[in-house]
Structures are given as structure tokens and as C-alpha cells.
CSV table of C-alpha atoms in Angstrom, one decimal:
chain,number,residue,atom,x,y,z
K,1,GLN,CA,-7.1,6.8,-11.5
K,2,SER,CA,-5.1,4.5,-13.7
K,3,ALA,CA,-2.4,2.4,-12.1
K,4,LEU,CA,1.2,3.5,-12.6
K,5,THR,CA,3.1,1.5,-15.3
K,6,GLN,CA,5.8,-0.9,-14.2
K,7,PRO,CA,7.5,-3.6,-16.3
K,8,PRO,CA,6.0,-7.0,-15.3
K,9,SER,CA,9.4,-8.6,-14.8
K,10,VAL,CA,13.1,-7.8,-14.4
K,11,SER,CA,16.0,-10.1,-13.8
K,12,GLY,CA,19.7,-9.8,-12.9
K,13,SER,CA,22.6,-11.9,-11.6
K,14,PRO,CA,24.0,-11.6,-8.1
K,15,GLY,CA,26.3,-8.6,-7.8
K,16,GLN,CA,24.8,-6.8,-10.7
K,17,SER,CA,22.7,-3.6,-10.6
K,18,VAL,CA,19.1,-3.4,-11.8
K,19,ALA,CA,16.7,-0.5,-12.4
K,20,LEU,CA,13.0,-0.8,-12.0
K,21,SER,CA,10.9,1.9,-13.7
K,22,CYS,CA,7.5,3.4,-12.7
K,23,THR,CA,5.8,5.6,-15.2
K,24,GLY,CA,2.9,7.8,-14.3
K,25,THR,CA,1.4,11.1,-15.5
K,26,SER,CA,1.6,14.8,-14.8
K,27,SER,CA,-1.3,14.2,-12.3
K,28,ASP,CA,0.8,11.9,-10.1
K,29,VAL,CA,4.5,11.1,-10.4
K,30,GLY,CA,5.2,14.2,-12.5
K,31,SER,CA,3.6,16.6,-10.1
K,32,TYR,CA,4.7,15.3,-6.7
K,33,ASN,CA,7.8,14.0,-5.0
K,34,HIS,CA,5.5,11.7,-3.0
K,35,VAL,CA,6.7,8.5,-4.7
K,36,SER,CA,7.4,5.4,-2.7
K,37,TRP,CA,8.6,1.9,-3.3
K,38,TYR,CA,7.6,-1.4,-1.6
K,39,GLN,CA,9.1,-4.8,-1.6
K,40,GLN,CA,6.8,-7.8,-1.3
K,41,PRO,CA,8.3,-11.3,-1.1
K,42,PRO,CA,5.7,-14.1,-1.8
K,43,GLY,CA,3.1,-14.5,1.0
K,44,THR,CA,4.2,-11.5,3.0
K,45,ALA,CA,3.0,-8.0,3.6
K,46,PRO,CA,4.7,-5.1,1.6
K,47,LYS,CA,7.7,-3.4,3.1
K,48,LEU,CA,8.6,0.3,2.6
K,49,MET,CA,11.9,0.6,0.8
K,50,ILE,CA,11.9,4.2,-0.5
K,51,TYR,CA,9.8,7.2,0.4
K,52,GLU,CA,9.7,10.7,-1.1
K,53,VAL,CA,11.4,9.5,-4.3
K,54,SER,CA,14.8,8.9,-2.8
K,55,ASN,CA,14.8,8.5,0.9
K,56,ARG,CA,15.5,5.2,2.7
K,57,PRO,CA,13.8,4.3,6.0
K,58,SER,CA,16.0,3.1,8.8
K,59,GLY,CA,17.1,-0.5,8.2
K,60,VAL,CA,16.8,-0.5,4.4
K,61,PRO,CA,20.3,-1.3,2.9
K,62,GLY,CA,22.1,1.5,1.0
K,63,ARG,CA,22.0,-0.8,-2.1
K,64,PHE,CA,18.5,0.5,-2.7
K,65,SER,CA,18.2,4.0,-4.2
K,66,GLY,CA,15.4,5.9,-5.8
K,67,SER,CA,15.2,8.8,-8.4
K,68,LYS,CA,12.7,10.5,-10.6
K,69,SER,CA,12.7,12.3,-13.9
K,70,GLY,CA,9.6,13.8,-15.3
K,71,ASN,CA,6.7,11.3,-15.1
K,72,THR,CA,9.0,8.3,-14.4
K,73,ALA,CA,10.4,7.2,-11.1
K,74,SER,CA,13.1,4.5,-10.8
K,75,LEU,CA,14.3,2.1,-8.1
K,76,THR,CA,17.9,1.0,-8.5
K,77,ILE,CA,19.2,-2.0,-6.6
K,78,SER,CA,23.0,-2.3,-6.6
K,79,GLY,CA,25.0,-5.4,-5.7
K,80,LEU,CA,22.0,-7.6,-6.3
K,81,GLN,CA,21.5,-10.4,-3.7
K,82,ALA,CA,19.4,-13.5,-3.7
K,83,GLU,CA,17.3,-12.1,-0.9
K,84,ASP,CA,16.2,-9.2,-3.1
K,85,GLU,CA,14.0,-11.5,-5.2
K,86,ALA,CA,10.5,-10.2,-4.7
K,87,ASP,CA,7.7,-8.2,-6.2
K,88,TYR,CA,8.3,-4.4,-6.2
K,89,TYR,CA,5.6,-1.8,-6.3
K,90,CYS,CA,5.8,1.9,-6.7
K,91,ALA,CA,3.1,4.3,-5.4
K,92,SER,CA,2.4,8.0,-5.9
K,93,TYR,CA,0.2,10.6,-4.4
K,94,THR,CA,-2.2,12.1,-7.0
K,95,SER,CA,-3.8,15.4,-7.9
K,96,SER,CA,-7.1,13.9,-6.7
K,97,SER,CA,-5.6,13.7,-3.2
K,98,THR,CA,-5.6,9.9,-3.3
K,99,TRP,CA,-2.9,7.4,-3.9
K,100,VAL,CA,-2.2,5.0,-6.8
K,101,PHE,CA,0.1,2.0,-7.0
K,102,GLY,CA,1.9,0.5,-10.0
K,103,GLY,CA,1.1,-2.9,-11.3
K,104,GLY,CA,4.3,-4.4,-9.8
K,105,THR,CA,7.5,-5.8,-11.1
K,106,LYS,CA,8.7,-9.3,-10.3
K,107,LEU,CA,12.4,-9.2,-9.7
K,108,THR,CA,14.2,-12.5,-10.4
K,109,VAL,CA,17.8,-13.0,-9.2
K,110,LEU,CA,19.4,-15.5,-11.6
T,1,GLN,CA,6.9,-2.3,19.0
T,2,VAL,CA,4.4,-1.3,16.3
T,3,GLN,CA,1.9,-3.9,15.3
T,4,LEU,CA,-1.2,-3.9,13.1
T,5,VAL,CA,-3.5,-6.9,13.2
T,6,GLU,CA,-6.4,-7.2,10.7
T,7,SER,CA,-9.4,-9.4,11.3
T,8,GLY,CA,-13.0,-9.8,10.0
T,9,GLY,CA,-12.3,-11.4,6.7
T,10,GLY,CA,-14.2,-14.3,5.3
T,11,VAL,CA,-16.6,-15.5,2.7
T,12,VAL,CA,-19.5,-13.3,1.9
T,13,GLN,CA,-22.2,-13.3,-0.9
T,14,PRO,CA,-22.4,-10.6,-3.5
T,15,GLY,CA,-24.4,-7.6,-2.3
T,16,ARG,CA,-23.8,-8.3,1.4
T,17,SER,CA,-21.7,-6.4,3.9
T,18,LEU,CA,-18.6,-7.1,5.9
T,19,ARG,CA,-16.6,-5.0,8.5
T,20,LEU,CA,-12.9,-5.4,8.8
T,21,SER,CA,-11.0,-4.4,11.9
T,22,CYS,CA,-7.4,-3.4,12.3
T,23,ALA,CA,-6.1,-3.4,15.9
T,24,VAL,CA,-3.0,-1.4,16.4
T,25,SER,CA,-0.4,-1.4,19.2
T,26,GLY,CA,2.8,0.4,19.8
T,27,PHE,CA,1.5,3.8,18.8
T,28,ILE,CA,-1.6,5.9,19.2
T,29,LEU,CA,-4.1,5.6,16.4
T,30,SER,CA,-5.3,9.2,16.7
T,31,SER,CA,-1.7,10.4,16.1
T,32,HIS,CA,-1.3,8.8,12.7
T,33,ASN,CA,-3.1,8.8,9.4
T,34,MET,CA,-4.0,5.3,8.2
T,35,HIS,CA,-4.6,3.5,4.9
T,36,TRP,CA,-6.4,0.5,3.7
T,37,VAL,CA,-4.8,-1.3,0.7
T,38,ARG,CA,-6.0,-4.5,-1.0
T,39,GLN,CA,-4.5,-7.2,-3.2
T,40,ALA,CA,-6.7,-9.4,-5.3
T,41,PRO,CA,-5.3,-13.0,-5.6
T,42,GLY,CA,-2.3,-13.0,-7.9
T,43,LYS,CA,-2.6,-9.3,-8.6
T,44,GLY,CA,-1.0,-6.1,-7.5
T,45,LEU,CA,-1.6,-3.7,-4.7
T,46,GLU,CA,-4.6,-1.3,-4.9
T,47,TRP,CA,-5.0,1.7,-2.6
T,48,VAL,CA,-8.5,1.7,-1.1
T,49,ALA,CA,-8.9,4.3,1.6
T,50,PHE,CA,-7.3,6.9,3.9
T,51,MET,CA,-8.3,8.3,7.2
T,52,SER,CA,-6.6,11.2,8.9
T,53,GLY,CA,-5.4,10.8,12.5
T,54,ASP,CA,-8.0,13.2,13.8
T,55,GLY,CA,-10.7,11.5,11.8
T,56,SER,CA,-11.7,14.6,9.9
T,57,ASP,CA,-10.4,13.6,6.5
T,58,GLU,CA,-11.5,10.4,4.6
T,59,ARG,CA,-10.6,9.6,1.0
T,60,TYR,CA,-11.5,6.6,-1.1
T,61,ALA,CA,-10.6,5.0,-4.4
T,62,ASP,CA,-13.2,5.5,-7.1
T,63,SER,CA,-13.7,1.7,-7.1
T,64,VAL,CA,-15.1,1.7,-3.6
T,65,LYS,CA,-16.4,5.2,-3.1
T,66,GLY,CA,-20.0,5.2,-1.8
T,67,ARG,CA,-19.7,1.6,-0.7
T,68,PHE,CA,-16.8,1.5,1.7
T,69,THR,CA,-16.4,3.6,4.8
T,70,THR,CA,-13.5,3.8,7.2
T,71,SER,CA,-13.9,4.7,10.9
T,72,ARG,CA,-12.0,4.2,14.1
T,73,ASP,CA,-12.4,3.6,17.9
T,74,SER,CA,-9.6,5.6,19.5
T,75,SER,CA,-10.4,4.1,22.9
T,76,GLU,CA,-9.8,0.6,21.4
T,77,ASN,CA,-7.0,1.8,19.1
T,78,THR,CA,-8.8,0.1,16.3
T,79,LEU,CA,-9.5,1.1,12.7
T,80,TYR,CA,-12.4,-0.3,10.8
T,81,LEU,CA,-13.4,-0.7,7.1
T,82,GLN,CA,-17.1,-1.1,6.6
T,83,MET,CA,-17.7,-2.7,3.2
T,84,ASN,CA,-21.2,-2.7,1.7
T,85,SER,CA,-22.7,-3.9,-1.6
T,86,LEU,CA,-19.7,-6.2,-2.1
T,87,THR,CA,-19.0,-7.5,-5.6
T,88,PHE,CA,-16.8,-10.3,-6.9
T,89,GLU,CA,-14.2,-7.7,-7.7
T,90,ASP,CA,-13.8,-6.9,-4.0
T,91,THR,CA,-12.2,-10.3,-3.4
T,92,ALA,CA,-8.8,-9.6,-2.0
T,93,VAL,CA,-6.4,-9.6,0.9
T,94,TYR,CA,-7.1,-6.3,2.8
T,95,TYR,CA,-4.2,-4.7,4.6
T,96,CYS,CA,-4.3,-1.8,7.0
T,97,ALA,CA,-1.1,0.3,7.0
T,98,ARG,CA,0.2,3.3,9.0
T,99,ASP,CA,1.0,6.4,7.1
T,100,TYR,CA,4.7,7.4,7.5
T,101,SER,CA,4.0,10.8,9.1
T,102,GLY,CA,3.8,13.4,6.5
T,103,MET,CA,5.7,11.3,4.0
T,104,TYR,CA,2.8,10.1,1.9
T,105,SER,CA,3.8,6.5,2.2
T,106,CYS,CA,3.1,3.5,4.5
T,107,ASP,CA,5.8,2.4,7.0
T,108,TYR,CA,4.0,-0.4,8.9
T,109,TRP,CA,1.6,-3.0,7.5
T,110,GLY,CA,-0.6,-5.6,9.0
T,111,GLN,CA,-0.5,-9.2,7.8
T,112,GLY,CA,-3.8,-8.8,5.9
T,113,THR,CA,-7.2,-10.5,6.1
T,114,LEU,CA,-8.7,-12.3,3.1
T,115,VAL,CA,-12.2,-11.3,1.9
T,116,THR,CA,-13.8,-13.7,-0.6
T,117,VAL,CA,-17.0,-12.6,-2.3
T,118,SER,CA,-18.7,-15.7,-3.7
T,119,SER,CA,-22.2,-17.0,-4.3
């Protein structure tokens, strides 16, 4: 199972919106709504930000939203804040009944 | 509150074995599916293994299939990852994570334990 494809880095200024992409195949992202996103600041464990494509767990700010079109999922962060600087990973359930992560995107807040 | 604490990491020679533990509190292990996820130094997350709450269903990444086995002790509320025939590529921080009930994602994570395979 190959990793999902994420851009290595994305940047934005405070207050701006940024979109992080996650491209898979018809065997994972394209076939299931079981796409999730995780935030990982340096030296910490991942934190669930979005599950089932577009749902936010309790406590996650409404600035974070998710969507999917075909084989590509996206995480949009609106009103970017300095505290959002972190690595972001997408994950998807697969047709092999396993899970696969993306390679991660480093978000820099300028 | 929900807590997951991994232990058992360390330095091990190639070809040897190691068993990781994940002690959970704040929930009943047998009521939740669980995952193991690893992260090589400076690299991204890699899903490793899954165990269903009732223990009847286990799944593994191709990279560890046949070498790694997950198990649990419900009386101790502890999840285990038995790792055999370790290779340099298994060097990573290993996290245990709770499956977000029926949502195919992980809602709680431990702090991770570092496994270093080195000769």
C-alpha cells in the first residue's frame, strides 16, 4: 500500500486561509469517506483534527474543515494562527482493510 | 481521563525481538479497537497494526506482516506489540492509539516509545 501524496510544505500568513491536499487512489480515498487528518507539532504525538472527511472532534476549532473530491481530500485552515504551525497528516482506510497515511505536510505560518 | 502510556522501547540488534506495551486508563480496552502507528526519525507516520476490541480481528501493514503480532491483556488493560526479526527499517517511535469508535480514525494517542535497531 503506497502512502497518500501530500505536498511537503505549505505556508501562509496569519489570518489567511490555506488548503492542504491529500491524493490517493480508487482503492483508498476515492472509495471511502474514512479520511482523517492529524496535526503534529514538533516533538508531540499526533492529534485528530478531522474524521470521516469533514467532521471535527469536540474541541477542534471551526477554522479547520475537510472535504473530498474523487481521489483527493483537502484540509482547509481559515484565519491562520501562529499556533497552527505543525506537520499535518492525512490518513485513509483502504480496500485491503488496512489504513494508510500521507507523507505529511509541514505548515509554516509566516 | 483517557490516557495511553507506551513502554518497552530501547536499543536492539537486528534480528532480535522486542515487546512494546501500551497501558491504557480512562476506558475499557476490550470496548475499543486499537492501532499501532510508527514514525521513523524525521519521517512521516506509518500505520502498523490494528486489533479489534474483542480481539478477534487483527490487521497488519505489509511491512511488518509475519513479524509483528498484537495482543492484549484485558485484566491489565494493556495492549502489546510483539516485534520479531527486527531490521534497521523498524527504527521508529511507536505510538499506540485508540480507534475513534466506528470512525476509522484515532482519537487518543500515547506519547510514543522509541525503538532503535542497531548493531
